[in-house]
Short mmCIF file of C-alpha atoms in Angstrom, two decimals:
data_model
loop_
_atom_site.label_atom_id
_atom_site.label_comp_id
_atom_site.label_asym_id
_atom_site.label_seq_id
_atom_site.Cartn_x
_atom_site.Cartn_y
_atom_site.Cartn_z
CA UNK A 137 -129.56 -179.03 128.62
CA UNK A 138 -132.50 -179.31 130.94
CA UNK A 139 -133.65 -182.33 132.36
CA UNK A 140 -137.07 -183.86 131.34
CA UNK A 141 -137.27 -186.86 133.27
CA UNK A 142 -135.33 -187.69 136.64
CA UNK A 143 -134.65 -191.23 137.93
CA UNK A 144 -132.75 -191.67 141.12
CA UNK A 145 -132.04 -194.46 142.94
CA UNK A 146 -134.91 -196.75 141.20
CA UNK A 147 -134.93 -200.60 142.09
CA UNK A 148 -137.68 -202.97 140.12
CA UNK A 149 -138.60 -206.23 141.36
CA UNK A 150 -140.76 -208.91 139.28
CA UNK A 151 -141.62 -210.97 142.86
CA UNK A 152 -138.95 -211.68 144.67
CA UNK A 153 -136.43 -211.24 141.32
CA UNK A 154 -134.53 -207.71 141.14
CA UNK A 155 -134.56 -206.53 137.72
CA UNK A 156 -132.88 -203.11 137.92
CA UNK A 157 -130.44 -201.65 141.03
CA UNK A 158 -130.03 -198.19 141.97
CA UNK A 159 -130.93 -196.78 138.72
CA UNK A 160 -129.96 -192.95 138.52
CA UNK A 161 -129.94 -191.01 135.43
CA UNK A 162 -131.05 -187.70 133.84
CA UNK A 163 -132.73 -187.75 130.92
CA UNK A 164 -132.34 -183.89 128.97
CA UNK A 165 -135.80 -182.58 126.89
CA UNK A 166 -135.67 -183.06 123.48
CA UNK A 167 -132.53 -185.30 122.82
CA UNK A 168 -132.39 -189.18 122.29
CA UNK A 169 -131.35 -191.31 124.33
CA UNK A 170 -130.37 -195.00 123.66
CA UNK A 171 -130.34 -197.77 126.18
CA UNK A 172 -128.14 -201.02 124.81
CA UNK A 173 -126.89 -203.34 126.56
CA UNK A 174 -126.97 -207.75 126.54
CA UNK A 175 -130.34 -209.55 126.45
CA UNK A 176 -132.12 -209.49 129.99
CA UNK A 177 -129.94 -206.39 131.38
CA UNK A 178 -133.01 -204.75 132.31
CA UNK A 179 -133.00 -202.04 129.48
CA UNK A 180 -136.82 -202.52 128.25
CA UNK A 181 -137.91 -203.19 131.69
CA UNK A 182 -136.20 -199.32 132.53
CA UNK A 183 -137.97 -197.82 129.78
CA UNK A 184 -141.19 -199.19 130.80
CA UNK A 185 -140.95 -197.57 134.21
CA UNK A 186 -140.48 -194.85 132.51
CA UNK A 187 -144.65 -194.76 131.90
CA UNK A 188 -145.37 -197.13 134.30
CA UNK A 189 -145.98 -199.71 131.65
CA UNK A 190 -144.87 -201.95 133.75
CA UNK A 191 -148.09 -201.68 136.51
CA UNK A 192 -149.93 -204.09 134.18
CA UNK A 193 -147.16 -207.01 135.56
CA UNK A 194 -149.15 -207.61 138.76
CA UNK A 195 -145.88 -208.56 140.79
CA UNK A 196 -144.22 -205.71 140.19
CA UNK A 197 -142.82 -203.73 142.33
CA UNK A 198 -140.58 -199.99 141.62
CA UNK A 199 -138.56 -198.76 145.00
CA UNK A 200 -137.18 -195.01 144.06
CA UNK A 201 -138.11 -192.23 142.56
CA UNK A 202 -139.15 -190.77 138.31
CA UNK A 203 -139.49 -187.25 138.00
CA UNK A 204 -140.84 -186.03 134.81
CA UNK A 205 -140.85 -182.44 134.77
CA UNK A 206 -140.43 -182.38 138.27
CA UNK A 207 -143.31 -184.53 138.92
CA UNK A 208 -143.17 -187.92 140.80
CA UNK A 209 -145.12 -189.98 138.24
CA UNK A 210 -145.01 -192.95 141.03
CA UNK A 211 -147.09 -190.47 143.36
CA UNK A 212 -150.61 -192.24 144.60
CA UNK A 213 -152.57 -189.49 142.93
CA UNK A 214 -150.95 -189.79 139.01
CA UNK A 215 -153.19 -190.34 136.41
CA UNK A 216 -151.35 -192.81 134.78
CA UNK A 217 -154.05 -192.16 131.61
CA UNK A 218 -152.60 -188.89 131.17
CA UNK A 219 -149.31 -189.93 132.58
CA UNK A 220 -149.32 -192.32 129.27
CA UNK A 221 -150.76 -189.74 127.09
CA UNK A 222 -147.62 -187.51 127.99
CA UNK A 223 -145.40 -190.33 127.70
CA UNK A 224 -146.17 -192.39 124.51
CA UNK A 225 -144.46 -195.56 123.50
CA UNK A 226 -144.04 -197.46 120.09
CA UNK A 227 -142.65 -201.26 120.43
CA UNK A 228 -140.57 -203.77 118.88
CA UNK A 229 -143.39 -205.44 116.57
CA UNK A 230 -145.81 -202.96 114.64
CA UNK A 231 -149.24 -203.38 116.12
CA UNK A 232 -152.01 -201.31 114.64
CA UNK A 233 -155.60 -202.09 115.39
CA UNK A 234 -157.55 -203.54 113.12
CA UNK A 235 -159.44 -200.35 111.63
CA UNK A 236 -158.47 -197.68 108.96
CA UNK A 237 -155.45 -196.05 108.53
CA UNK A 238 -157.40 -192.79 109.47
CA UNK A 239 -159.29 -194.61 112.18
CA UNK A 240 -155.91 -196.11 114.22
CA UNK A 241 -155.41 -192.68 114.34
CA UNK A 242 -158.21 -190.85 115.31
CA UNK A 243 -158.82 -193.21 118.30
CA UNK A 244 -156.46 -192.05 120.58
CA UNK A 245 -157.72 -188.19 119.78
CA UNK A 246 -161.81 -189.28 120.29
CA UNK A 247 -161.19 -191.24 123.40
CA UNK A 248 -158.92 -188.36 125.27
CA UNK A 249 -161.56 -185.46 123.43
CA UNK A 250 -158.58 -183.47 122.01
CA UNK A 251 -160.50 -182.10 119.13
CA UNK A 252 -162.88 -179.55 118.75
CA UNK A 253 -164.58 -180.17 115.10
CA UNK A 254 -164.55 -183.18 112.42
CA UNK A 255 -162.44 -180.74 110.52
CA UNK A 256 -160.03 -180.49 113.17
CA UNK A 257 -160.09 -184.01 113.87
CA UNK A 258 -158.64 -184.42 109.83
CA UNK A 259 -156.12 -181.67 110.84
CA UNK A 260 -154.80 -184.28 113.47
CA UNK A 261 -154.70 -187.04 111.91
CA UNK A 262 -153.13 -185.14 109.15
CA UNK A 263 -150.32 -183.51 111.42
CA UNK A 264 -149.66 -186.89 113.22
CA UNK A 265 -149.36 -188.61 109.85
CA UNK A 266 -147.01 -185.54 108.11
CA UNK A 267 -145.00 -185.63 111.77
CA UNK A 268 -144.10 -189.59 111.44
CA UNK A 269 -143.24 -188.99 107.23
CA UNK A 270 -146.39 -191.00 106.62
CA UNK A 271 -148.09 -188.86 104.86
CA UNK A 272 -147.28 -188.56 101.33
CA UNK A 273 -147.76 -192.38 100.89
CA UNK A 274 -150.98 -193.15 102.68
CA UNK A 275 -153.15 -189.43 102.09
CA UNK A 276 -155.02 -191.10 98.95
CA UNK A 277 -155.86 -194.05 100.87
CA UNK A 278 -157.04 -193.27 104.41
CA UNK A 279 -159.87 -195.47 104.82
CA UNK A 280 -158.22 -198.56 103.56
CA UNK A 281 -156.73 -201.19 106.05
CA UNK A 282 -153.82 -200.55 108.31
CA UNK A 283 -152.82 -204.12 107.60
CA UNK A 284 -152.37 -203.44 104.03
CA UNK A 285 -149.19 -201.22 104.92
CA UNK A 286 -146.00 -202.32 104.89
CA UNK A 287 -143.88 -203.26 107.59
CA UNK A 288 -141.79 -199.99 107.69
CA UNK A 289 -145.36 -198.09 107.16
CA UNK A 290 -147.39 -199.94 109.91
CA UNK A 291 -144.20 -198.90 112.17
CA UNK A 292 -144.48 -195.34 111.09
CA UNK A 293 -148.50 -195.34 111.42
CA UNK A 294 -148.01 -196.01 115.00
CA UNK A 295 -145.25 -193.48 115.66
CA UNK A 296 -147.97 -191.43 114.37
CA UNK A 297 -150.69 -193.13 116.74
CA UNK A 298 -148.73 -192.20 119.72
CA UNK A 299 -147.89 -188.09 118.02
CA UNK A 300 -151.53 -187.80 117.71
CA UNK A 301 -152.62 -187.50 121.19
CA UNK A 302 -149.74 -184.87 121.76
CA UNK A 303 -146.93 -186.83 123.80
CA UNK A 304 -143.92 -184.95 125.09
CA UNK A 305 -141.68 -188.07 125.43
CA UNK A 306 -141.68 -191.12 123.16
CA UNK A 307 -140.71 -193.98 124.23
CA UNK A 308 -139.57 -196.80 121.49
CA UNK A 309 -138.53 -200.17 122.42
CA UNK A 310 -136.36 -201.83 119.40
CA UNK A 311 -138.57 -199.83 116.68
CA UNK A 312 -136.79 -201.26 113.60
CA UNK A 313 -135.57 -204.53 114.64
CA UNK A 314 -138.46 -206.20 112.67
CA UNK A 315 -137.71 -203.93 109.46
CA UNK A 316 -135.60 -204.09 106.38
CA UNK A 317 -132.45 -201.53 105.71
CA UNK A 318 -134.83 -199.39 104.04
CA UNK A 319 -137.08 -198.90 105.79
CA UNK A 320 -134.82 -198.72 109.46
CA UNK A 321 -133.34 -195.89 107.26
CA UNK A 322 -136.62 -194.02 107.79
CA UNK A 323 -137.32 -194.54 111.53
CA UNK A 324 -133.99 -193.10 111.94
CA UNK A 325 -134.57 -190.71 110.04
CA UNK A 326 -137.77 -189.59 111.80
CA UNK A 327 -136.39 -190.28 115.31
CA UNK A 328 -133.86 -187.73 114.87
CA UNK A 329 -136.43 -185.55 113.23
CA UNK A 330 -138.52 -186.10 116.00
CA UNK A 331 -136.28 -184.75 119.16
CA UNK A 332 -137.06 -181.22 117.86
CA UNK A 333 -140.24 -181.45 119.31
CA UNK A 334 -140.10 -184.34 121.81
CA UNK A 335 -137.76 -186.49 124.43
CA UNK A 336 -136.81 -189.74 123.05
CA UNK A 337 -135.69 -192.43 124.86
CA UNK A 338 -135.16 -195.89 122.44
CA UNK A 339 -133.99 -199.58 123.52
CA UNK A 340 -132.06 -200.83 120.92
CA UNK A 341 -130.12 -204.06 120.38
CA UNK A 342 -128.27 -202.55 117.19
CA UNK A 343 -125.42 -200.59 118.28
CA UNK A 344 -124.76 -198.94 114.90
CA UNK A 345 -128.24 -197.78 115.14
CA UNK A 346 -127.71 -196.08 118.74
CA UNK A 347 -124.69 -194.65 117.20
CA UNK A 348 -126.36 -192.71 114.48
CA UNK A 349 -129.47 -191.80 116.20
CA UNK A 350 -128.69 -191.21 120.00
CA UNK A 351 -127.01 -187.72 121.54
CA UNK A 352 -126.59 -189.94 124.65
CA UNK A 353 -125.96 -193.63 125.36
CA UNK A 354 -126.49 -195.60 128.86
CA UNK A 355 -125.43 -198.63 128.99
CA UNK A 356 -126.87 -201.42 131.26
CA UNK A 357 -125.59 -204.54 132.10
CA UNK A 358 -127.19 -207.12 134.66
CA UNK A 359 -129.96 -204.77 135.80
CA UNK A 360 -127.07 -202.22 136.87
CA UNK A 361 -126.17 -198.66 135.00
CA UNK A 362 -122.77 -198.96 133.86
CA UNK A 363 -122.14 -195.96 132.08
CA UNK A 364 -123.89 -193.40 130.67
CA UNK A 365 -122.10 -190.76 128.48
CA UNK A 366 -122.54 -188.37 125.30
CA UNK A 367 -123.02 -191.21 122.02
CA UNK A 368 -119.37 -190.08 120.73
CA UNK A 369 -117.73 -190.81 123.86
CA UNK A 370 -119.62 -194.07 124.14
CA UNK A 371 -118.09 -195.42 120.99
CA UNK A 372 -114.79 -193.75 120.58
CA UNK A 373 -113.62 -193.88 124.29
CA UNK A 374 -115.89 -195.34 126.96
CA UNK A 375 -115.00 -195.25 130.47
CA UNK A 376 -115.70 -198.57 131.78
CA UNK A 377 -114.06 -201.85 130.55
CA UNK A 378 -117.46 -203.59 130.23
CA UNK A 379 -119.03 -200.69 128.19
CA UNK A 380 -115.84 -201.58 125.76
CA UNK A 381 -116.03 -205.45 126.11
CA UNK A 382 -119.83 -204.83 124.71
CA UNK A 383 -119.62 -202.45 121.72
CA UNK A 384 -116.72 -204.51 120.50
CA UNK A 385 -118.61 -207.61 120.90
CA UNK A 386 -116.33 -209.40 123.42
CA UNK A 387 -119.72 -210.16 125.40
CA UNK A 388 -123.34 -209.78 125.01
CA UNK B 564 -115.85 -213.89 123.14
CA UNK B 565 -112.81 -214.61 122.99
CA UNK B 566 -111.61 -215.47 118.76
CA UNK B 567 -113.95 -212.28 117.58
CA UNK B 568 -113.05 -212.28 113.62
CA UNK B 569 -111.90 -208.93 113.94
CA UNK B 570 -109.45 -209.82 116.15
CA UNK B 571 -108.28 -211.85 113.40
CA UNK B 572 -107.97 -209.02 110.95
CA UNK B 573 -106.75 -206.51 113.49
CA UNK B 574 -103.47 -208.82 113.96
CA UNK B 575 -102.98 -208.76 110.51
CA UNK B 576 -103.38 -204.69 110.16
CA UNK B 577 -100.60 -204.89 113.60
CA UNK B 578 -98.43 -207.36 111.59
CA UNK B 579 -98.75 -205.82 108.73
CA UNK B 580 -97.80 -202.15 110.17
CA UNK B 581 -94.69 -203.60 112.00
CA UNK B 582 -93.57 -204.99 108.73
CA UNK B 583 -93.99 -201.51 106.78
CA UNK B 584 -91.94 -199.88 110.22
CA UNK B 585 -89.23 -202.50 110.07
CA UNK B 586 -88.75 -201.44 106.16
CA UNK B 587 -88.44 -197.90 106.55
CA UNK B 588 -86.62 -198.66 109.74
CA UNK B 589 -83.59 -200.47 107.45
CA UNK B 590 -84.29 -197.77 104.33
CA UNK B 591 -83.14 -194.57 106.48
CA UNK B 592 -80.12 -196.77 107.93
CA UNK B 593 -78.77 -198.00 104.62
CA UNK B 594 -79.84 -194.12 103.06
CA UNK B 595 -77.51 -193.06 105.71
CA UNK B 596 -75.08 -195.29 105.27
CA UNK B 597 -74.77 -195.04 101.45
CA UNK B 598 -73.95 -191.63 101.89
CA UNK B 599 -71.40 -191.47 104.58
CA UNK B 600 -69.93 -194.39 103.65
CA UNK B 601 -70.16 -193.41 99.78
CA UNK B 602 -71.82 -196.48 99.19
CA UNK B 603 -74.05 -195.67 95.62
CA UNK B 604 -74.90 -199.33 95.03
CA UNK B 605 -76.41 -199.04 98.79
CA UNK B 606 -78.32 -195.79 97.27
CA UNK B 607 -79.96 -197.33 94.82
CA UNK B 608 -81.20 -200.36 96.31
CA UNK B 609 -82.64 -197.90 99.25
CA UNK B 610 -84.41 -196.48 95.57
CA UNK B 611 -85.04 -199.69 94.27
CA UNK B 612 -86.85 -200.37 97.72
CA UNK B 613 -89.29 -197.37 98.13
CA UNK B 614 -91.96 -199.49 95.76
CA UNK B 615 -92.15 -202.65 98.09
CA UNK B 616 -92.82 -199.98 100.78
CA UNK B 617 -95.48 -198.32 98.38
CA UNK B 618 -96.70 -201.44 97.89
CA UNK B 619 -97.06 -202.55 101.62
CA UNK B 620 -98.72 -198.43 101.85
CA UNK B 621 -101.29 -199.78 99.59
CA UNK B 622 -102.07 -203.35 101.19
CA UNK B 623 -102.50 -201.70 104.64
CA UNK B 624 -105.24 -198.85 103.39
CA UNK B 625 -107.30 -201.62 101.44
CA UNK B 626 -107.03 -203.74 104.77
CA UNK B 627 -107.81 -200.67 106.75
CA UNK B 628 -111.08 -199.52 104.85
CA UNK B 629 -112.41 -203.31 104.47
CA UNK B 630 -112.10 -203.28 108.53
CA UNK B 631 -113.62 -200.23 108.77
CA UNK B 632 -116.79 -201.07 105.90
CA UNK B 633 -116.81 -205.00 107.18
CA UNK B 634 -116.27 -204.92 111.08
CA UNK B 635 -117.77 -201.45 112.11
CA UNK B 636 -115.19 -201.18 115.00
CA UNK B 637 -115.87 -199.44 117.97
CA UNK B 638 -113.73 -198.16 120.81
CA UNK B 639 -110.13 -199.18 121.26
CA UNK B 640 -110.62 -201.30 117.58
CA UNK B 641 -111.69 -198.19 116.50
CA UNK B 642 -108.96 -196.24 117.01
CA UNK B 643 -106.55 -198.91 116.49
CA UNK B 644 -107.44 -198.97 112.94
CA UNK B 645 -108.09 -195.57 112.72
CA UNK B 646 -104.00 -195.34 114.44
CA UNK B 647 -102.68 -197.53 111.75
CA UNK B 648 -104.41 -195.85 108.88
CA UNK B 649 -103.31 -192.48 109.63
CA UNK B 650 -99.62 -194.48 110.93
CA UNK B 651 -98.75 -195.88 107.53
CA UNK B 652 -98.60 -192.73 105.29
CA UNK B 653 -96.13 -191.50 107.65
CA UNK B 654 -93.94 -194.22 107.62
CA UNK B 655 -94.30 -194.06 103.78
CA UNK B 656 -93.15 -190.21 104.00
CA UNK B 657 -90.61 -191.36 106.00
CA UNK B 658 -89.09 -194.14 103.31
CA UNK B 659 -89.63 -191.36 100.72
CA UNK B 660 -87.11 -189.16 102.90
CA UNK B 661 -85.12 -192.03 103.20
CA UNK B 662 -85.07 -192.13 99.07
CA UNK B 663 -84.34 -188.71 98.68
CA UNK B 664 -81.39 -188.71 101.29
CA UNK B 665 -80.16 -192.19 98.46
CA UNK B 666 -80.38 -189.91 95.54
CA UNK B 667 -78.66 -186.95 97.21
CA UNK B 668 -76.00 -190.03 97.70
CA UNK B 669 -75.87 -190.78 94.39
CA UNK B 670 -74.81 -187.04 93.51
CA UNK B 671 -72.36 -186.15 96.55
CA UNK B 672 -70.68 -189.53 96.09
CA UNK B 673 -69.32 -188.71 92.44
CA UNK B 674 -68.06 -185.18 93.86
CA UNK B 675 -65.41 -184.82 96.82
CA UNK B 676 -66.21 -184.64 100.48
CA UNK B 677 -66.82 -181.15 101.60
CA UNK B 678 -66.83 -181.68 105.11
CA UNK B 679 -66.92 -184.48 107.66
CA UNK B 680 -70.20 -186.61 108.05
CA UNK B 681 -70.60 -186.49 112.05
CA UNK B 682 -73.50 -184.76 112.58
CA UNK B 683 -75.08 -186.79 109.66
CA UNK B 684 -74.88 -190.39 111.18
CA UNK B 685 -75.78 -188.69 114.74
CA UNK B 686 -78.93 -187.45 113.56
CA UNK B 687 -79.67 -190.36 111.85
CA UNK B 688 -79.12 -192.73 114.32
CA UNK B 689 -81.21 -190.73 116.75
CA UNK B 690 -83.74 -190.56 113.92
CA UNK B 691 -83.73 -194.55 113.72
CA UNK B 692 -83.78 -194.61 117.83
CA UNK B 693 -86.87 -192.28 117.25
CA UNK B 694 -88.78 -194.55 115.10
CA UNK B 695 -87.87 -198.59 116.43
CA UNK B 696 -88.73 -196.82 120.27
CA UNK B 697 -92.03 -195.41 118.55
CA UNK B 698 -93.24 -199.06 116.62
CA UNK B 699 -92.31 -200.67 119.99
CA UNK B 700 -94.40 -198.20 121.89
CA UNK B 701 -96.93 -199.07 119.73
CA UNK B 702 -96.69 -202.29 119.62
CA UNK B 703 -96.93 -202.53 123.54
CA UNK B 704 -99.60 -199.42 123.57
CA UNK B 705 -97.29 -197.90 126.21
CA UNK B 706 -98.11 -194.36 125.89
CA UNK B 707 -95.68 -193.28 128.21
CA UNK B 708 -92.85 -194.75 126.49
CA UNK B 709 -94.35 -192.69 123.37
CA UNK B 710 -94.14 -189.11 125.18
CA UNK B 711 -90.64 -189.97 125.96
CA UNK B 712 -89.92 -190.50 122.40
CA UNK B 713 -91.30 -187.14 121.43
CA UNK B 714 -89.11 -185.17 123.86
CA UNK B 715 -86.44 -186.70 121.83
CA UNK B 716 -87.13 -184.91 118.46
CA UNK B 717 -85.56 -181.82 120.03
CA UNK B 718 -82.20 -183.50 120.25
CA UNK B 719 -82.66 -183.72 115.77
CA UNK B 720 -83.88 -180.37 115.76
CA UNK B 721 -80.89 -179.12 117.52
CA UNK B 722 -78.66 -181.06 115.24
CA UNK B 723 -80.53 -179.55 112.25
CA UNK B 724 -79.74 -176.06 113.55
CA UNK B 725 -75.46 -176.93 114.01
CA UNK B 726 -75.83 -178.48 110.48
CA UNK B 727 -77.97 -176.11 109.03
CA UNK B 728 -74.99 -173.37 110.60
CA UNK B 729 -71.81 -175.38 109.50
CA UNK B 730 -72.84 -175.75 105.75
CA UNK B 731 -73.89 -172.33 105.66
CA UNK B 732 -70.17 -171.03 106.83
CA UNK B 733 -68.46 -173.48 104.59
CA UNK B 734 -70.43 -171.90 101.24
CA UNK B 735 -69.69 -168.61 102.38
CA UNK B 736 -66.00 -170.01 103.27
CA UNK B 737 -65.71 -171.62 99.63
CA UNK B 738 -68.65 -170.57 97.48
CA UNK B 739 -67.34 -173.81 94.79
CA UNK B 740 -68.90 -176.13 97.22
CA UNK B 741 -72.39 -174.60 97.35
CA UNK B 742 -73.84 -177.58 94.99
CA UNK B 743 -72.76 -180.10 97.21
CA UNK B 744 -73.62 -178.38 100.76
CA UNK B 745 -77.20 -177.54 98.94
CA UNK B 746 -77.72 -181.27 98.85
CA UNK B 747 -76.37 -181.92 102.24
CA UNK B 748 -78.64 -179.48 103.67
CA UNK B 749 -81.43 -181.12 102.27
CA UNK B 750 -80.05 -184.55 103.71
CA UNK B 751 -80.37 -182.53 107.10
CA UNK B 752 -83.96 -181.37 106.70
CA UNK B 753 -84.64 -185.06 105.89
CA UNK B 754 -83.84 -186.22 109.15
CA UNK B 755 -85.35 -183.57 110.41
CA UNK B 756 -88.85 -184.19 109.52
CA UNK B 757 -88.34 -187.80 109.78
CA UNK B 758 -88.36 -186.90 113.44
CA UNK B 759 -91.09 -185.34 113.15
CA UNK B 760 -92.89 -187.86 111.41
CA UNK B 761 -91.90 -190.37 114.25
CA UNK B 762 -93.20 -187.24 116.72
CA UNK B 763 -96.49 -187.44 115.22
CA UNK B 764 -96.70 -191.11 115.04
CA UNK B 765 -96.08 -191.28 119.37
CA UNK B 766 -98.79 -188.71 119.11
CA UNK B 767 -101.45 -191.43 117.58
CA UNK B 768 -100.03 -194.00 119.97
CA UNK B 769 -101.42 -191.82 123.10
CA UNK B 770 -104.38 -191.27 121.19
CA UNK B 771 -105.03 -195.09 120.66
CA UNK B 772 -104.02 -195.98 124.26
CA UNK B 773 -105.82 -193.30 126.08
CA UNK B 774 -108.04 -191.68 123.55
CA UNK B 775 -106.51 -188.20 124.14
CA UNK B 776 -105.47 -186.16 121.21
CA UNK B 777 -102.27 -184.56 122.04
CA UNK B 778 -101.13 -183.62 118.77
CA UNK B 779 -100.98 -179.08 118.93
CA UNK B 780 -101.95 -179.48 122.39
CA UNK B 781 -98.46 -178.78 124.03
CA UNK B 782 -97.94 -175.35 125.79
CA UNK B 783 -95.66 -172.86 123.89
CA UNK B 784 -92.77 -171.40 125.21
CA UNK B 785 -92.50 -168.14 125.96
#
């Protein structure tokens, strides 16, 4: 499997606080990837290096080196804009903006000029919408609210906000902790839909969840990577004794 | 953590398990025993028994499934109960050998001794070796002590081959005794799989203690 994004040897610092330690891993194009571990073990804070969410933190600090297609994205002359456009991210708590359904869409396609006609504007919206399994419950009523969708929908609609401007790794930072069985059911669903066309990388607290969705599973603990290994392995026969001590709840 | 609930449960399953092994343990002894020692009360108590051991069969699946719908185990729990699941029907084959070597009692007592038992309670008691070595190893998760066990079976299997040899001379010897020497062989091919059995239950035990499958994994000979 080839490698879409590269991380060796990373160290993050909030100040003078470490927050991750000699991070390597390789992350292969168009799998999922979980990241679980305890509270505070660094996992979000990896997976916003990962599109340099983390620059808005002004004492932050990233020692080591993110490849992403071969590409140092920590290089002085990245666009982060596009480096964010490539790498999209959907978090914990649904946050549309307070327009249409069609309009929390469309923005992200106006602002970076990806279409070429109003018509193919639709198409885009359209595609994003079909891509996150949106569609077929929100096509008759594009114009109304984003805030009149459900929880589960709202989620979906910005999956689909971060699809439309043509991402080739999601990010997703607990995506259905907020949501009922239901509708966690679907964002499975579509994440492992979704690694046909993209590289997903997802932070998630429920380990049944990494177990269903995930080809591969890294587990951190204490700003350290303990192990990271194909999902089976992970939770028939880990190789360390903390991985085991966590997914059988004797810590964390 | 240190009292997870499923640790709870997971004792049970163990205690449970040990109790089932410990049962079929005593039903292939007293099986044996009925029939070289022409014992046909013994036989049909060892009968009588095979429905508590049903019984405990039952108990440990419904534990077993509720553990597995309830606790979502992962890792070594994971394969513990998976171990134990897949455990118990094999010690309930194993008490249902045990029964079938009691009935064959029941018949060979009422007719005269065609040859001497000594193979018999040889077999058997490395048969019985076979499985209390095998419920220790498991107990202890001592996978090593578990291969040892295995290398054991061939010493049945031998015995199964003289057996199998000596009954088939004596019918061909004196053809009136081929009813009774019919049932003995059977007895035989009872202990025989009960080895087996015990064989395959070592192989979980290295499965649950180092999560390798070992079971058809073993080179042939040439």
């Amino acid at each position: 499997m080839k490698s879409k994004i590269s991380i060796s040897h990373l160290d993050f610092y909030y100040g003078k606080n470490q927050a991750l330690y000699d991070v390597s891993l390789e992350i292969p194009e168009r799998e999922v990837m979980a990241f679980i571990g305890p509270s505070g073990c660094g996992k979000s804070t990896f997976l916003r290096t990962l599109n340099r969410m983390n620059d808005t933190i002004p004492i932050a600090r990233v020692e080591g080196e993110i490849l992403i297609d071969g590409k140092d994205i920590y290089a002085p002359k990245t666009d982060v804009v596009a480096l964010r456009r490539k790498v999209g991210m959907v978090f914990q708590k649904s946050n549309p903006f307070p327009k249409s359904i069609f309009e929390n869409i469309a923005y992200g396609i106006r602002i970076n000029r990806m279409h070429s006609s109003k018509t193919d504007l639709e198409a885009r919206v359209e595609k994003a919408l079909k891509d996150s399994a949106l569609w077929e419950e929100v096509k008759d009523r594009l114009s109304t609210s984003a805030f009149g969708l459900s929880g589960g929908q709202q989620q979906r609609l910005c999956i689909a906000r971060a699809l439309a401007v043509e991402p080739e790794v999601v990010l997703m930072d607990e995506p259905a902790s907020a949501l009922d069985p239901l509708a966690t059911q679907k964002i499975e669903e579509l994440v492992v839909e979704l690694k046909k066309k993209y590289t997903i990388a997802i932070v998630t607290h429920n380990m049944q969840q990494a177990a269903r969705v995930s080809d591969k599973t890294a587990f951190f603990m204490l700003g350290k990577l303990i192990e990271v290994n194909p999902t089976q392995i992970m939770f028939t026969s880990p190789e360390d004794k903390l991985t085991e001590d966590y997914i059988t709840g004797r810590f964390g | 953590m240190e009292n997870r609930i499923i640790d709870q449960q997971l004792d049970v399953l163990r205690d449970k398990l040990l109790l089932l092994g410990g049962t079929t343990e005593i039903a292939v002894h007293q099986a044996m025993q009925s029939l070289t020692e022409r014992d046909s009360k013994l036989a049909k108590e060892v009968i009588k028994g095979d429905k508590i051991i049903n019984k405990m069969e039952l108990e440990i699946d419904r534990l077993s499934i509720e553990i597995l719908a309830l606790q979502q185990p992962a890792a070594h729990d994971l394969r513990f109960v998976i171990s134990v699941a897949k455990i118990t029907p094999m010690l309930e084959r194993i008490a249902d050998h045990a029964a079938n070597i009691a009935e064959a009692a029941l018949i060979l007592n009422d007719e005269p001794q065609i040859t001497e038992y000594v193979e018999f309670p040889l077999m058997a008691q490395v048969a019985g070796e076979m499985l209390q070595s095998a419920l220790d190893a498991f107990t202890s998760e001592d996978a090593n002590a578990s291969r040892k066990v295995i290398k054991r079976d061939k010493e049945i299997d031998k015995s199964y081959e003289r057996v199998f040899g000596k009954l088939m001379e004596i019918m061909i010897e004196s053809p009136e005794t081929t009813t009774s020497a019919a049932h003995l062989l059977f007895v035989a091919k009872h202990l025989e799989r009960i080895g087996d059995y015990v064989k395959d239950i070592c192989e979980l035990n290295v499965y649950l203690t180092e999560a390798a499958f070992i079971k058809h994994s073993r080179k042939k000979k040439k």
